[in-house]
Coordinates of C-alpha atoms in Angstrom, one line a residue:
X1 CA 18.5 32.5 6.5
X2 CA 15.2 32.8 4.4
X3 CA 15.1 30.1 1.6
X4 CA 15.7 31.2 -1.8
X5 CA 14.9 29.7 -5.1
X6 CA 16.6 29.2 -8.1
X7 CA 15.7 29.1 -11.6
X8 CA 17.3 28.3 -15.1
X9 CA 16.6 30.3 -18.2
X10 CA 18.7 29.1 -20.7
X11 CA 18.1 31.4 -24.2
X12 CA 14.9 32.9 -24.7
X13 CA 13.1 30.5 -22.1
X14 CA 15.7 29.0 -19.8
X15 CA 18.4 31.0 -17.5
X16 CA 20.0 29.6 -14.4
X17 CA 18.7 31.1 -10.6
X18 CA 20.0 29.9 -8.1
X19 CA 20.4 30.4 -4.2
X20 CA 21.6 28.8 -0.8
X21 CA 19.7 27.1 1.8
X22 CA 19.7 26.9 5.5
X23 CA 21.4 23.8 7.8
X24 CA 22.2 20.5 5.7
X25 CA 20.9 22.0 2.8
X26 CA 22.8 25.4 2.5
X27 CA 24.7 24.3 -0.7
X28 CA 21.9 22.4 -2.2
X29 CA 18.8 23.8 -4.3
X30 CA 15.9 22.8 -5.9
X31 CA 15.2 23.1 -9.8
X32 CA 11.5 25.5 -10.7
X33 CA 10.3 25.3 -14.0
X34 CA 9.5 29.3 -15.2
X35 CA 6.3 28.4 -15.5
X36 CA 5.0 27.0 -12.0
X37 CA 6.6 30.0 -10.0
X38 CA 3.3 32.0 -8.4
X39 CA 6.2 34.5 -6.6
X40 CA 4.6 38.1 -7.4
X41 CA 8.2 39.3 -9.2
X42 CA 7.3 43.0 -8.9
X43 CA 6.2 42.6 -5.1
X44 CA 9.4 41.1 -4.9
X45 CA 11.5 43.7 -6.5
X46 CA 9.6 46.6 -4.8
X47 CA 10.3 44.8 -1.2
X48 CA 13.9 44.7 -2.0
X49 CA 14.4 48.4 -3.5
X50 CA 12.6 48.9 -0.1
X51 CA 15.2 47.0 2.1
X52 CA 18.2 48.3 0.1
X53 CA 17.3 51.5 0.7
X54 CA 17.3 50.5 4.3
X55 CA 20.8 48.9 4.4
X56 CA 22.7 49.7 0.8
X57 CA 25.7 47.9 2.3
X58 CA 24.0 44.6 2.6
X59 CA 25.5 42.7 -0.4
X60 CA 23.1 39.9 -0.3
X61 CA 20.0 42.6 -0.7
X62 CA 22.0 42.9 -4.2
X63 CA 22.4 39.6 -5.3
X64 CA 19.1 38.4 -4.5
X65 CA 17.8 41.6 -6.6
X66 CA 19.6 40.4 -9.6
X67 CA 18.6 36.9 -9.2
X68 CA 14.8 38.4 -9.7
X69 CA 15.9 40.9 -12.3
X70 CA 17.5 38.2 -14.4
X71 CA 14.2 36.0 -13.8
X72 CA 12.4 38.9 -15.8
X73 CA 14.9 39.3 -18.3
X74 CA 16.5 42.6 -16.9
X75 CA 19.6 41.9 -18.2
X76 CA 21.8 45.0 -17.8
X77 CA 20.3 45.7 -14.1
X78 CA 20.3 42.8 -13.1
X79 CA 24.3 42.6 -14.1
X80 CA 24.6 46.1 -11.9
X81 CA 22.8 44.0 -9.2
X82 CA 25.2 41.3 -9.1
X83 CA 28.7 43.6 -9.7
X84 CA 27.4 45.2 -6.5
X85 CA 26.8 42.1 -4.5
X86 CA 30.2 41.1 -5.4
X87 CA 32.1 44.3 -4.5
X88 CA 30.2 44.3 -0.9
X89 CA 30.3 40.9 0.2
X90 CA 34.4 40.6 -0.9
X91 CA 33.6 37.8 -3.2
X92 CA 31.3 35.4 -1.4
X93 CA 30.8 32.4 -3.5
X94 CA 27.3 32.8 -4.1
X95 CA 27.1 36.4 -5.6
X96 CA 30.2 34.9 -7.5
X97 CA 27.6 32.7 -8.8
X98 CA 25.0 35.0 -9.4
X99 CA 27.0 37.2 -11.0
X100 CA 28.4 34.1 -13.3
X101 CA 25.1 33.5 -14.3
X102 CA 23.7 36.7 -15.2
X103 CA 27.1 36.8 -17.3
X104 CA 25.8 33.8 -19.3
X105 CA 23.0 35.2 -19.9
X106 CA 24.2 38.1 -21.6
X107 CA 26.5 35.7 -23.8
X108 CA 29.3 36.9 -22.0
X109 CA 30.4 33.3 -21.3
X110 CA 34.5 33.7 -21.3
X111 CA 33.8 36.0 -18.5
X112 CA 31.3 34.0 -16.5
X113 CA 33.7 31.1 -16.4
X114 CA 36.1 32.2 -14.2
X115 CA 34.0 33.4 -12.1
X116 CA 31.5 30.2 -12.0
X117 CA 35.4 28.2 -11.3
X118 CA 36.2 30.6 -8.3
X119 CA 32.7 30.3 -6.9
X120 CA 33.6 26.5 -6.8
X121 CA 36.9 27.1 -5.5
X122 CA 35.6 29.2 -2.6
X123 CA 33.4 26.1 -1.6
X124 CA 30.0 26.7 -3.3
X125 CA 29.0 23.4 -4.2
X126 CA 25.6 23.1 -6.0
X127 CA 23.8 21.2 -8.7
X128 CA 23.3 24.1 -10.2
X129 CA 26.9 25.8 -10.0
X130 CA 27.7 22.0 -11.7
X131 CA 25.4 22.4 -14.5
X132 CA 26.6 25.9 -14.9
X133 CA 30.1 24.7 -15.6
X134 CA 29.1 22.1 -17.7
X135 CA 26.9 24.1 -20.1
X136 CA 30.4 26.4 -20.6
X137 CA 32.3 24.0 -20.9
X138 CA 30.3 22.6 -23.5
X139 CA 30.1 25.8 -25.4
X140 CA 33.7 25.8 -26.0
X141 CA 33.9 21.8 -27.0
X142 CA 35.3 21.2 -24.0
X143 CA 33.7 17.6 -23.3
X144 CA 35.5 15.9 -21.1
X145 CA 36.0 18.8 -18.7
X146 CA 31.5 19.3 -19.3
X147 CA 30.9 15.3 -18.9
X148 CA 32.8 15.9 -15.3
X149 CA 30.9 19.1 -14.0
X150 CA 28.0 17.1 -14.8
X151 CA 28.5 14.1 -13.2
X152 CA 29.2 16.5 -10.1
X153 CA 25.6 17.8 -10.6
X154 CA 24.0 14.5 -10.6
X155 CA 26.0 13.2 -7.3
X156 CA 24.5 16.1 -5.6
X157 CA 21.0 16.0 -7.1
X158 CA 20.4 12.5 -9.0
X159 CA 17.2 13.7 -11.0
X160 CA 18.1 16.9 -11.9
X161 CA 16.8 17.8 -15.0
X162 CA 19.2 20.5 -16.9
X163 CA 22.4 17.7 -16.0
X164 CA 20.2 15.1 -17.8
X165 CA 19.7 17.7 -20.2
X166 CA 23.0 18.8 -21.0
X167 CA 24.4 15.2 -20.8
X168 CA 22.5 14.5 -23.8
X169 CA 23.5 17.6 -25.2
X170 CA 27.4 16.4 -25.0
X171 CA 26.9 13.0 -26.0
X172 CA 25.1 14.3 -28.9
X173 CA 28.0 16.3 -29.8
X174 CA 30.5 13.4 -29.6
X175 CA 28.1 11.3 -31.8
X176 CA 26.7 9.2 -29.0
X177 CA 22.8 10.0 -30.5
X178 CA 21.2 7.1 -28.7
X179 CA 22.3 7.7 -24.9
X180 CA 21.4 11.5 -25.6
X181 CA 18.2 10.4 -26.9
X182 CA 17.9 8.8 -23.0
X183 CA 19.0 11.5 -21.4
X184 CA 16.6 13.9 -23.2
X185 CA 14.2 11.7 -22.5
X186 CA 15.2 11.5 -19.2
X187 CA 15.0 15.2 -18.4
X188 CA 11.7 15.3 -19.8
X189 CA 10.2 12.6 -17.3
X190 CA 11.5 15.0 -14.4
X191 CA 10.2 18.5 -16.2
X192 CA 8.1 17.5 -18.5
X193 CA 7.6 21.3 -19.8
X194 CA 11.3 21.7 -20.7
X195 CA 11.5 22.8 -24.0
X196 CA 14.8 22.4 -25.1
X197 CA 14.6 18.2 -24.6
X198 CA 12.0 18.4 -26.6
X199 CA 13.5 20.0 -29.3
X200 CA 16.9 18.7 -29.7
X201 CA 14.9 15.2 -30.0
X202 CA 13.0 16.5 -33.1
X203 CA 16.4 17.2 -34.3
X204 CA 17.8 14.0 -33.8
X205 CA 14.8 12.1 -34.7
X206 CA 14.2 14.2 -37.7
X207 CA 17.7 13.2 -39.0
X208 CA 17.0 9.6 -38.4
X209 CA 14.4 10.4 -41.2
X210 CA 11.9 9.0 -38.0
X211 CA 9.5 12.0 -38.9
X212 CA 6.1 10.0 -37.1
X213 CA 7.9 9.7 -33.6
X214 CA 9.4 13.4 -34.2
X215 CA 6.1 15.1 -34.4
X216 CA 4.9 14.5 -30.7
X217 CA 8.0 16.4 -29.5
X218 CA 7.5 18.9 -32.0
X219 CA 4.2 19.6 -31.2
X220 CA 4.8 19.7 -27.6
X221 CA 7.9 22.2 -28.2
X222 CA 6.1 24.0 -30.3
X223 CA 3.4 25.0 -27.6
X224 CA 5.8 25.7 -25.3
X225 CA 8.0 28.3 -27.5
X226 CA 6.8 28.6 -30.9
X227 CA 9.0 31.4 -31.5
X228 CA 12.3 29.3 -31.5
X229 CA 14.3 29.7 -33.9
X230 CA 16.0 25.9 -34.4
X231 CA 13.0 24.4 -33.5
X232 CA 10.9 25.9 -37.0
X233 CA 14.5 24.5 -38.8
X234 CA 13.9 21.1 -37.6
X235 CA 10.3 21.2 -38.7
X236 CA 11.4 22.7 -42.5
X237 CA 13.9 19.7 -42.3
X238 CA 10.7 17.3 -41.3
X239 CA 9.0 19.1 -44.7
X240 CA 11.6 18.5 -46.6
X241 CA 11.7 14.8 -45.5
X242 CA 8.0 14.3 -46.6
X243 CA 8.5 16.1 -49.8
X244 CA 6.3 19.4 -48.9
X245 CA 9.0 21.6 -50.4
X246 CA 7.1 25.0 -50.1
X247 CA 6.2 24.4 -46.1
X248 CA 9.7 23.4 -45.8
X249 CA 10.8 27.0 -47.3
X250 CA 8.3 28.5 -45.1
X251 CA 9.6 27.4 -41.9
X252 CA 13.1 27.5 -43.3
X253 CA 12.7 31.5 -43.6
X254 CA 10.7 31.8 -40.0
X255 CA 13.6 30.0 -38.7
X256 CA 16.1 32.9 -39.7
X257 CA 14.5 35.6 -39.0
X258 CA 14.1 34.4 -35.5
X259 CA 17.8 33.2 -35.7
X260 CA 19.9 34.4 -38.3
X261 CA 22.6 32.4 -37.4
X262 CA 20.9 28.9 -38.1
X263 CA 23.6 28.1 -41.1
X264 CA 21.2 24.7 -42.3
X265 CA 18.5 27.1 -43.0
X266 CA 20.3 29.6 -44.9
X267 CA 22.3 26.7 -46.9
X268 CA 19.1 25.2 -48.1
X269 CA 17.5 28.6 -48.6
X270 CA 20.6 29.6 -50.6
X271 CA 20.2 26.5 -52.4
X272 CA 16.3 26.3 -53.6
X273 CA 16.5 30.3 -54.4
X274 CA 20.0 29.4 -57.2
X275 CA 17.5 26.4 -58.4
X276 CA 14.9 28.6 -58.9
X277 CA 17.5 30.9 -60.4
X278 CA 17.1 33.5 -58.2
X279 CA 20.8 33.8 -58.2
X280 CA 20.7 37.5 -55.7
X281 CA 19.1 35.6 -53.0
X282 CA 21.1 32.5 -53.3
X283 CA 24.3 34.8 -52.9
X284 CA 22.0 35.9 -49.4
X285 CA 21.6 33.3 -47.5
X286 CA 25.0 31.4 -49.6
X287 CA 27.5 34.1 -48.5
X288 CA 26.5 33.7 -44.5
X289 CA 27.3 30.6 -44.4
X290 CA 31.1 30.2 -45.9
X291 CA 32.6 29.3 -43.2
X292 CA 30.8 26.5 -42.3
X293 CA 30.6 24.9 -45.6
X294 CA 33.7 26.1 -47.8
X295 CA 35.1 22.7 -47.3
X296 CA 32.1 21.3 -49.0
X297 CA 32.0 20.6 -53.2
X298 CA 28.5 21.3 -53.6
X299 CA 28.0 24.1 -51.9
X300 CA 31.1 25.5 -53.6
X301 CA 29.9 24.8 -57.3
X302 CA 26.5 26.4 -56.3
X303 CA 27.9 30.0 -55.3
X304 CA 30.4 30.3 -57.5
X305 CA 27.3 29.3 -60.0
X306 CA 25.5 32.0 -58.7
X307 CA 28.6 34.8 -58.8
X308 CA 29.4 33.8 -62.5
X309 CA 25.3 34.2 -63.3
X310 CA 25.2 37.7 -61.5
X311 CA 28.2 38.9 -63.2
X312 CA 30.8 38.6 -60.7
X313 CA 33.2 36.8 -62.1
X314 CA 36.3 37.4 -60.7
X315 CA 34.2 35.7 -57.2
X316 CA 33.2 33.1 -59.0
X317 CA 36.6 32.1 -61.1
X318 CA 38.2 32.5 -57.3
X319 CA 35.5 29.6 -55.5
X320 CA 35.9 27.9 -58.9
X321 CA 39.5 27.4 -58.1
X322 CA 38.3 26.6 -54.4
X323 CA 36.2 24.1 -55.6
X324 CA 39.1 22.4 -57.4
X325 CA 41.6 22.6 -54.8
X326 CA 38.9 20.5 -52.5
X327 CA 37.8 18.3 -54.8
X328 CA 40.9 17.6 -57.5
X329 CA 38.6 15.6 -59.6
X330 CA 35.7 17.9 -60.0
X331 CA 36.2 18.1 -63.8
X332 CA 33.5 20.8 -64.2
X333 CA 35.7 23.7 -62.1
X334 CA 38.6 22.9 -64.5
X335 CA 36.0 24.0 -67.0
X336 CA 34.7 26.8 -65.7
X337 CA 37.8 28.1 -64.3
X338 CA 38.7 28.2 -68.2
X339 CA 36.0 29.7 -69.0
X340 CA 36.0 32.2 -67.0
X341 CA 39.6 33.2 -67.4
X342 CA 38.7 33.8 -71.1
X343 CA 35.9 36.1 -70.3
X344 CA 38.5 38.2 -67.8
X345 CA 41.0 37.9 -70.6
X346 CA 39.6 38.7 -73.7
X347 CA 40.0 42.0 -76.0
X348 CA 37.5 44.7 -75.3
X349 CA 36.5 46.2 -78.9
X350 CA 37.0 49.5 -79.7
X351 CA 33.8 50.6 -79.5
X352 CA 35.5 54.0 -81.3
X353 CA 37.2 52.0 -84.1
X354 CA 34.0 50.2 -85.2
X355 CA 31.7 53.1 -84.8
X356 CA 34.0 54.7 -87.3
X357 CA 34.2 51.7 -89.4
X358 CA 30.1 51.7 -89.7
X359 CA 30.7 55.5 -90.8
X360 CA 32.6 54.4 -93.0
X361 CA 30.9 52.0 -95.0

């Protein structure tokens, strides 16, 4: 059986290949960084439209197909790849796991979970099955059933650098900053150009408000995807920290439109535009994030500042009362909830009766 190899490409940079090995080695394989793979991708893909042509039964023709499809980002083939690898080879582990990963990499990750568990329970044991599990598991704050998969991963391949990875990644998560600081520091020493490592240490080191031993990581991250979205929050947060207010907005704004769903950039966005009393884009950036921060005082006196300034007040008298129901002793929404109650409440004129009084006199 010809060796295959297998890749992770997590995001924009990092999505998990994979594949099985002859002999002692058939469940074990071997992590490549993106960047050091010389394979020719399209000489591959045109030898294997060439041998399926040849044999369009041959399941594993499919899966290794999608394996290079999802390499090149060919999301939506390579998925048609794998469903057909599955349907021939009547569920073999491995095009179970193909298939689980191209799943993940279409954010599809309630269906790639089954499918990653009954690759494992048809025997397909690999690091990277291991890892696989771990990073879902992860994703749905699962810790203890991620901290196992990885521990699997690391019996079978003791330096490999996505478990490290996403050990840190779950001890950062349960508040254990210094081990994941190891552990991303520990990935790093096997891949050195891993990009996420590199990144979730600015973040970590960033909120430590240790900005000089950030920069190094950001820097390198920065080189090796400077279109990541989280990565240009952590450097607005770094601005911030050293008082450079306008670089911080800068890089505060990149790092939504290349994520919009980074809430800590749109909060403080939100926020500087209501100081600056553009109260329109305050409600932008404030509204996105409600869910994530409608337990929170501040950010509750700040939009329904900004709905009573843009004329909303029926908004802004309901997040008044918000406010006040999370925080009893926030005087001010007791205020403004009066306030605003007497602007709701109050006579109109009759704009007829005094026109006619003017007339009159």
């Amino acid at each position: 059986m010809p060796v295959k190899r297998i890749l992770y490409l997590w995001g924009l940079v990092v999505l998990l290949l994979a594949s099985a090995c002859a002999g002692e080695e058939a469940n074990r394989e071997r992590m490549v960084n993106l960047s050091e793979v010389k394979d020719d991708e399209e000489a591959q893909l045109k030898n294997l439209d060439a041998a399926i042509l040849q044999s369009k039964r041959d399941g594993s023709l499919y899966a290794r197909r999608a394996v290079v499809l999802l390499r090149k980002g060919e999301l939506e083939k390579a998925l048609d790849d794998a469903n057909n690898a599955v349907r021939l080879t009547k569920n073999e582990p491995y095009t179970l796991f193909v298939k689980a990963q191209v799943l993940r990499a279409l954010n599809r990750q309630e269906e790639a979970l089954p499918l990653a568990l009954q690759a494992e329970r048809n025997s397909y044991q690999s690091s990277s099955l291991y890892v696989l599990l771990g990073e879902l598991y992860l994703q749905r704050n699962d810790y203890k059933q991620a901290k196992l998969y990885l521990d699997k991963a690391q019996d079978l391949s003791p330096k490999d650098a996505y478990a490290f990875y996403y050990r840190g990644r779950v001890q950062e998560a349960t508040g254990d900053t210094a081990r994941a600081v190891r552990n991303y520091k520990l990935a790093l020493e096997q891949q050195p150009n891993f990009m996420q490592p590199h990144r979730e240490l600015v973040g970590i080191l960033v909120n430590r408000g240790e900005y000089a031993a950030a920069l190094p990581y950001l820097k390198a991250a920065e080189k090796l995807d400077p279109e990541e979205g989280r990565l240009w929050y952590y450097k607005g947060l770094l601005y911030q920290g050293e008082q450079r207010q306008d670089s911080a907005l800068y890089s505060f704004n990149k790092a939504v439109a290349l994520n919009d769903t980074l809430s800590g950039a749109h909060y403080r966005l939100g926020m500087a535009a209501y100081t600056q009393g553009n109260n329109s884009l305050a409600l932008e950036h404030l509204e996105k994030v409600y869910r994530k921060y409608k337990r929170e005082p501040k950010y509750l006196s700040t939009i329904a500042g900004a709905y009573e300034r843009n004329g909303q007040y029926i908004k802004a008298l309901q997040t008044y009362q918000d406010l006040v129901d999370v925080e009893p002793r926030y005087t001010y929404g007791y205020q403004a909830i009066s306030r605003l109650k007497y602007k709701l409440t109050r006579p109109v004129p009759d704009s007829i009766a005094v026109y006619r009084t003017n007339i009159e006199q």
